[in-house]
Short mmCIF file of C-alpha atoms in Angstrom, two decimals:
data_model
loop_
_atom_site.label_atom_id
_atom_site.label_comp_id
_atom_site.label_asym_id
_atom_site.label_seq_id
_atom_site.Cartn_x
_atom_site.Cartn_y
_atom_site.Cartn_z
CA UNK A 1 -152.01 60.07 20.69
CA UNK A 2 -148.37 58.59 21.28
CA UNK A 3 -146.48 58.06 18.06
CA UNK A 4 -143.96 55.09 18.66
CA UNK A 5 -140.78 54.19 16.61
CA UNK A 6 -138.70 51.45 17.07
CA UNK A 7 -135.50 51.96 15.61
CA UNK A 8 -132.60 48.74 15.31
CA UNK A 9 -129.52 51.25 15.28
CA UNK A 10 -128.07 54.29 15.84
CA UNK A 11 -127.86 55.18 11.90
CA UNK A 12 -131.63 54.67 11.98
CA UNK A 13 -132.68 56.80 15.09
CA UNK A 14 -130.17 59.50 12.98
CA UNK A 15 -131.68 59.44 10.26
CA UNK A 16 -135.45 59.20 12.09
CA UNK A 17 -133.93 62.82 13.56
CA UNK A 18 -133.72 63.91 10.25
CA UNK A 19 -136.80 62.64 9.02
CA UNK A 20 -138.51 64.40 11.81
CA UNK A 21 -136.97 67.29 11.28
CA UNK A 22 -139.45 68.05 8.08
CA UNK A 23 -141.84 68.63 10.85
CA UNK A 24 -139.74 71.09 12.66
CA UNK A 25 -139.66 74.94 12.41
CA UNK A 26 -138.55 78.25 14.11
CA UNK A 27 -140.60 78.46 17.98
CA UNK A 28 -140.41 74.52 18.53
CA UNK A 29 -139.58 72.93 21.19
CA UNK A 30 -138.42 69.19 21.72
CA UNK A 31 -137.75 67.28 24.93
CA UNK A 32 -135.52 64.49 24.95
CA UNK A 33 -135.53 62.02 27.85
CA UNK A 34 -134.58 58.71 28.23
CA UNK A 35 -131.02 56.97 29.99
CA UNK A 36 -127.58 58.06 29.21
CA UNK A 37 -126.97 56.08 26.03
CA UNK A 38 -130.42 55.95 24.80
CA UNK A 39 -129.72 57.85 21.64
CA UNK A 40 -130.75 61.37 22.73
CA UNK A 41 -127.78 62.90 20.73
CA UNK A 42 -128.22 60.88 17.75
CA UNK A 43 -131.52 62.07 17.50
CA UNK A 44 -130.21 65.28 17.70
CA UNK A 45 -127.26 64.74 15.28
CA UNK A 46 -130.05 63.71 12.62
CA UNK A 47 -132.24 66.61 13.32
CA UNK A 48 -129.16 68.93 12.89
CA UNK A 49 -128.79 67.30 9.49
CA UNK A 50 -132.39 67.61 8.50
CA UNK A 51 -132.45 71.54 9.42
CA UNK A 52 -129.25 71.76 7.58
CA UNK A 53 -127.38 73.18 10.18
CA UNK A 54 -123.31 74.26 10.30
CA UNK A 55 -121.28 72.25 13.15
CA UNK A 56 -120.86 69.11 15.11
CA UNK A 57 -123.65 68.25 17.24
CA UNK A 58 -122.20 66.81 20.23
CA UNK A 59 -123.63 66.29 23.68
CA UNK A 60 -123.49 69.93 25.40
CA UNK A 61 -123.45 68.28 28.98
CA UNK A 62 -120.53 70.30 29.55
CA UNK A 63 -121.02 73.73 27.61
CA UNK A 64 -124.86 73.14 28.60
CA UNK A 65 -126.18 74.61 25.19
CA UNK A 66 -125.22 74.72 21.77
CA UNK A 67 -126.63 77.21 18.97
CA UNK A 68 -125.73 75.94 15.73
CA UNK A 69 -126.69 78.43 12.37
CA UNK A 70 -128.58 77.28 9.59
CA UNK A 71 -126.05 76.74 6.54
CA UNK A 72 -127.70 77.98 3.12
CA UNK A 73 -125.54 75.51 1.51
CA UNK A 74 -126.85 72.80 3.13
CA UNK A 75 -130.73 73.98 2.82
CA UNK A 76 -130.17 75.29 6.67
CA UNK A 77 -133.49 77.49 7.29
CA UNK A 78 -133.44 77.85 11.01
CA UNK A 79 -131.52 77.43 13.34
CA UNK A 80 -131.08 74.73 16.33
CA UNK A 81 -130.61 75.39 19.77
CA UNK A 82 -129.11 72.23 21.47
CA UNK A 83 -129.25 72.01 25.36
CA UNK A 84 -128.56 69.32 28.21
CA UNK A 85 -130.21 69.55 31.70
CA UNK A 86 -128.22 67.02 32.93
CA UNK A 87 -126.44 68.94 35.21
CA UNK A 88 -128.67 70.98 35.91
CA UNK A 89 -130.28 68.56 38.07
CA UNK A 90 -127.28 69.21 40.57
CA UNK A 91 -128.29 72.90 41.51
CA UNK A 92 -129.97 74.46 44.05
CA UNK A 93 -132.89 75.84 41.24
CA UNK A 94 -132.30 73.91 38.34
CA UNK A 95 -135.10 76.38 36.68
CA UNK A 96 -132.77 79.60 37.40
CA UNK A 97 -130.09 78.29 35.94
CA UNK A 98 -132.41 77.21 33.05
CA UNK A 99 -133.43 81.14 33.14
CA UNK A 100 -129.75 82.08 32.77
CA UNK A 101 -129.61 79.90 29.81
CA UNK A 102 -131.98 82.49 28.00
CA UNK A 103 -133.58 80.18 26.12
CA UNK A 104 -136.37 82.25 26.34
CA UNK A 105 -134.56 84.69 23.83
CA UNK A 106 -133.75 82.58 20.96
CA UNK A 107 -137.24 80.09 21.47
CA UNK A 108 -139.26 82.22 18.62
CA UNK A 109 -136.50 82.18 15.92
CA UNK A 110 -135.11 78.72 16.49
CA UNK A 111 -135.87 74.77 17.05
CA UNK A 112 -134.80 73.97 20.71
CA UNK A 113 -133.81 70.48 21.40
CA UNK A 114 -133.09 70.35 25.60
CA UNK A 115 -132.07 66.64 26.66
CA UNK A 116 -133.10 65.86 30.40
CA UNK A 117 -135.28 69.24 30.75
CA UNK A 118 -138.62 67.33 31.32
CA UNK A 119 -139.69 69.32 34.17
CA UNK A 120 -137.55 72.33 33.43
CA UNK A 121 -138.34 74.06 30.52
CA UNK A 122 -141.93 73.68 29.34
CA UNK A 123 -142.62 76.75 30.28
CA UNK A 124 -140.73 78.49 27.21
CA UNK A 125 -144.00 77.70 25.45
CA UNK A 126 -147.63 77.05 24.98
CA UNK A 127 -146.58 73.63 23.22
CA UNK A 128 -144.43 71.25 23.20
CA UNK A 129 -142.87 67.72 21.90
CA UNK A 130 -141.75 65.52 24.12
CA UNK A 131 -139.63 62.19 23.47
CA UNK A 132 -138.37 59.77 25.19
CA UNK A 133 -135.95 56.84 24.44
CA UNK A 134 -135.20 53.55 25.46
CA UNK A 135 -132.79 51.68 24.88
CA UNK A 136 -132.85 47.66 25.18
CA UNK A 137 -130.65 45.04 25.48
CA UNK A 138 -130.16 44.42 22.11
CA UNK A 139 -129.63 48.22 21.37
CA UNK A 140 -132.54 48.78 19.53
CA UNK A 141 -134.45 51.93 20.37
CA UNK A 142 -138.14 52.79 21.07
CA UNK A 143 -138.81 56.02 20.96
CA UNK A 144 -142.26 57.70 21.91
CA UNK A 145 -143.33 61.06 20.52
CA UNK A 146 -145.82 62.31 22.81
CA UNK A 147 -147.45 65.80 21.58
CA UNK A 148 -148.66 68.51 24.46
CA UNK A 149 -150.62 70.91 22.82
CA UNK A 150 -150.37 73.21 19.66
CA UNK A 151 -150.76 71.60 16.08
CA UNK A 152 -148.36 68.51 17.35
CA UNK A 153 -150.96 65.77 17.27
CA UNK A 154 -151.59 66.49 13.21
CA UNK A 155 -147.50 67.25 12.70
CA UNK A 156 -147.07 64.48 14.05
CA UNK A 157 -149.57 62.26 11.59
CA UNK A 158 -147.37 63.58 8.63
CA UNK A 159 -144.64 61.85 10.31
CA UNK A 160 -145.27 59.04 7.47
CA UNK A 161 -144.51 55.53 9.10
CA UNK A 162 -141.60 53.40 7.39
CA UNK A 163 -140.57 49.81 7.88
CA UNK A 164 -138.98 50.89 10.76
CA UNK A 165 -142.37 52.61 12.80
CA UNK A 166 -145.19 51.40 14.20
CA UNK A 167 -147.79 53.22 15.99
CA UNK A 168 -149.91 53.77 18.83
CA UNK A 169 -151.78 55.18 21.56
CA UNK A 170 -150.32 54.71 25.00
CA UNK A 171 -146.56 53.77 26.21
CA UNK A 172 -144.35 51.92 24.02
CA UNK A 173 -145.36 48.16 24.60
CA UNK A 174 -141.85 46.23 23.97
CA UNK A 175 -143.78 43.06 22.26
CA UNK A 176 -145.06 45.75 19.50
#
């Protein structure tokens, strides 16, 4: 079952990142997809804040991935490994150069986020959260939380709705 958000700006898909977050711990992975400007990084920024984590999170598109250490001062208890696929799409084999990446190696102690690896990096593990935001007109965002496998679906129902959620089974429905 789908779990659908719409969120009005980017302050609220922030701190959505950080509320989901809470649900987050060391072996997870979470794909982002969704249109350049959609809010992937925001989401990102707010998980960053909700693990507690040291650094700027800024779009990797250029450094590819990001690992940013848990801060004890901020509550940091694992740590996040950021990632964008983006160029990846360019390559020859995309996947190798995901495999050069060694993602692989830090998966188990970390939360990887990887923005535009739909297709790319599932493999890393037996489960998965995948995401995807749009943006509309009026720059409000709907994101959908779609769980593949593991413990996701019942994370996922924790994920206590505010005045800003609504929920669902199926594809984000714009009228909702």
């Amino acid at each position: 079952m789908s779990h659908v958000v719409k969120l009005s700006t980017v302050e609220d898909t922030r701190e959505f990142g950080r509320r989901l977050a809470g649900l987050l711990r060391a072996g997870d992975l979470v794909l982002l997809t969704g249109p350049l400007g959609a809010g992937k990084t925001a989401l990102t920024q707010g998980i960053g804040v909700g693990l507690g984590v040291l650094g700027d999170i800024t779009s990797p598109t250029f450094v590819i991935a990001r690992v940013h250490r848990p801060d004890p001062a901020r509550g940091g208890r694992v740590a996040l490994v950021h990632a964008d696929a983006y160029r990846l799409g360019d390559a020859t084999d995309p996947r190798a150069e995901i495999d050069d990446l060694d993602l692989d190696a830090s998966i188990d102690e970390s939360v990887t986020v990887v923005e535009w690896g739909e297709g790319l990096v599932e493999q890393l593990v037996d489960a998965h959260l995948r995401v995807r935001i749009d943006r509309r007109d009026d720059d409000t965002r709907v994101v959908e939380l779609d769980p593949v496998g593991g413990d996701w679906a019942r994370r996922l129902a924790a994920l206590h709705p505010s005045p800003l959620s609504t929920r669902g089974a199926g594809p984000a429905d714009p009228e909702r």
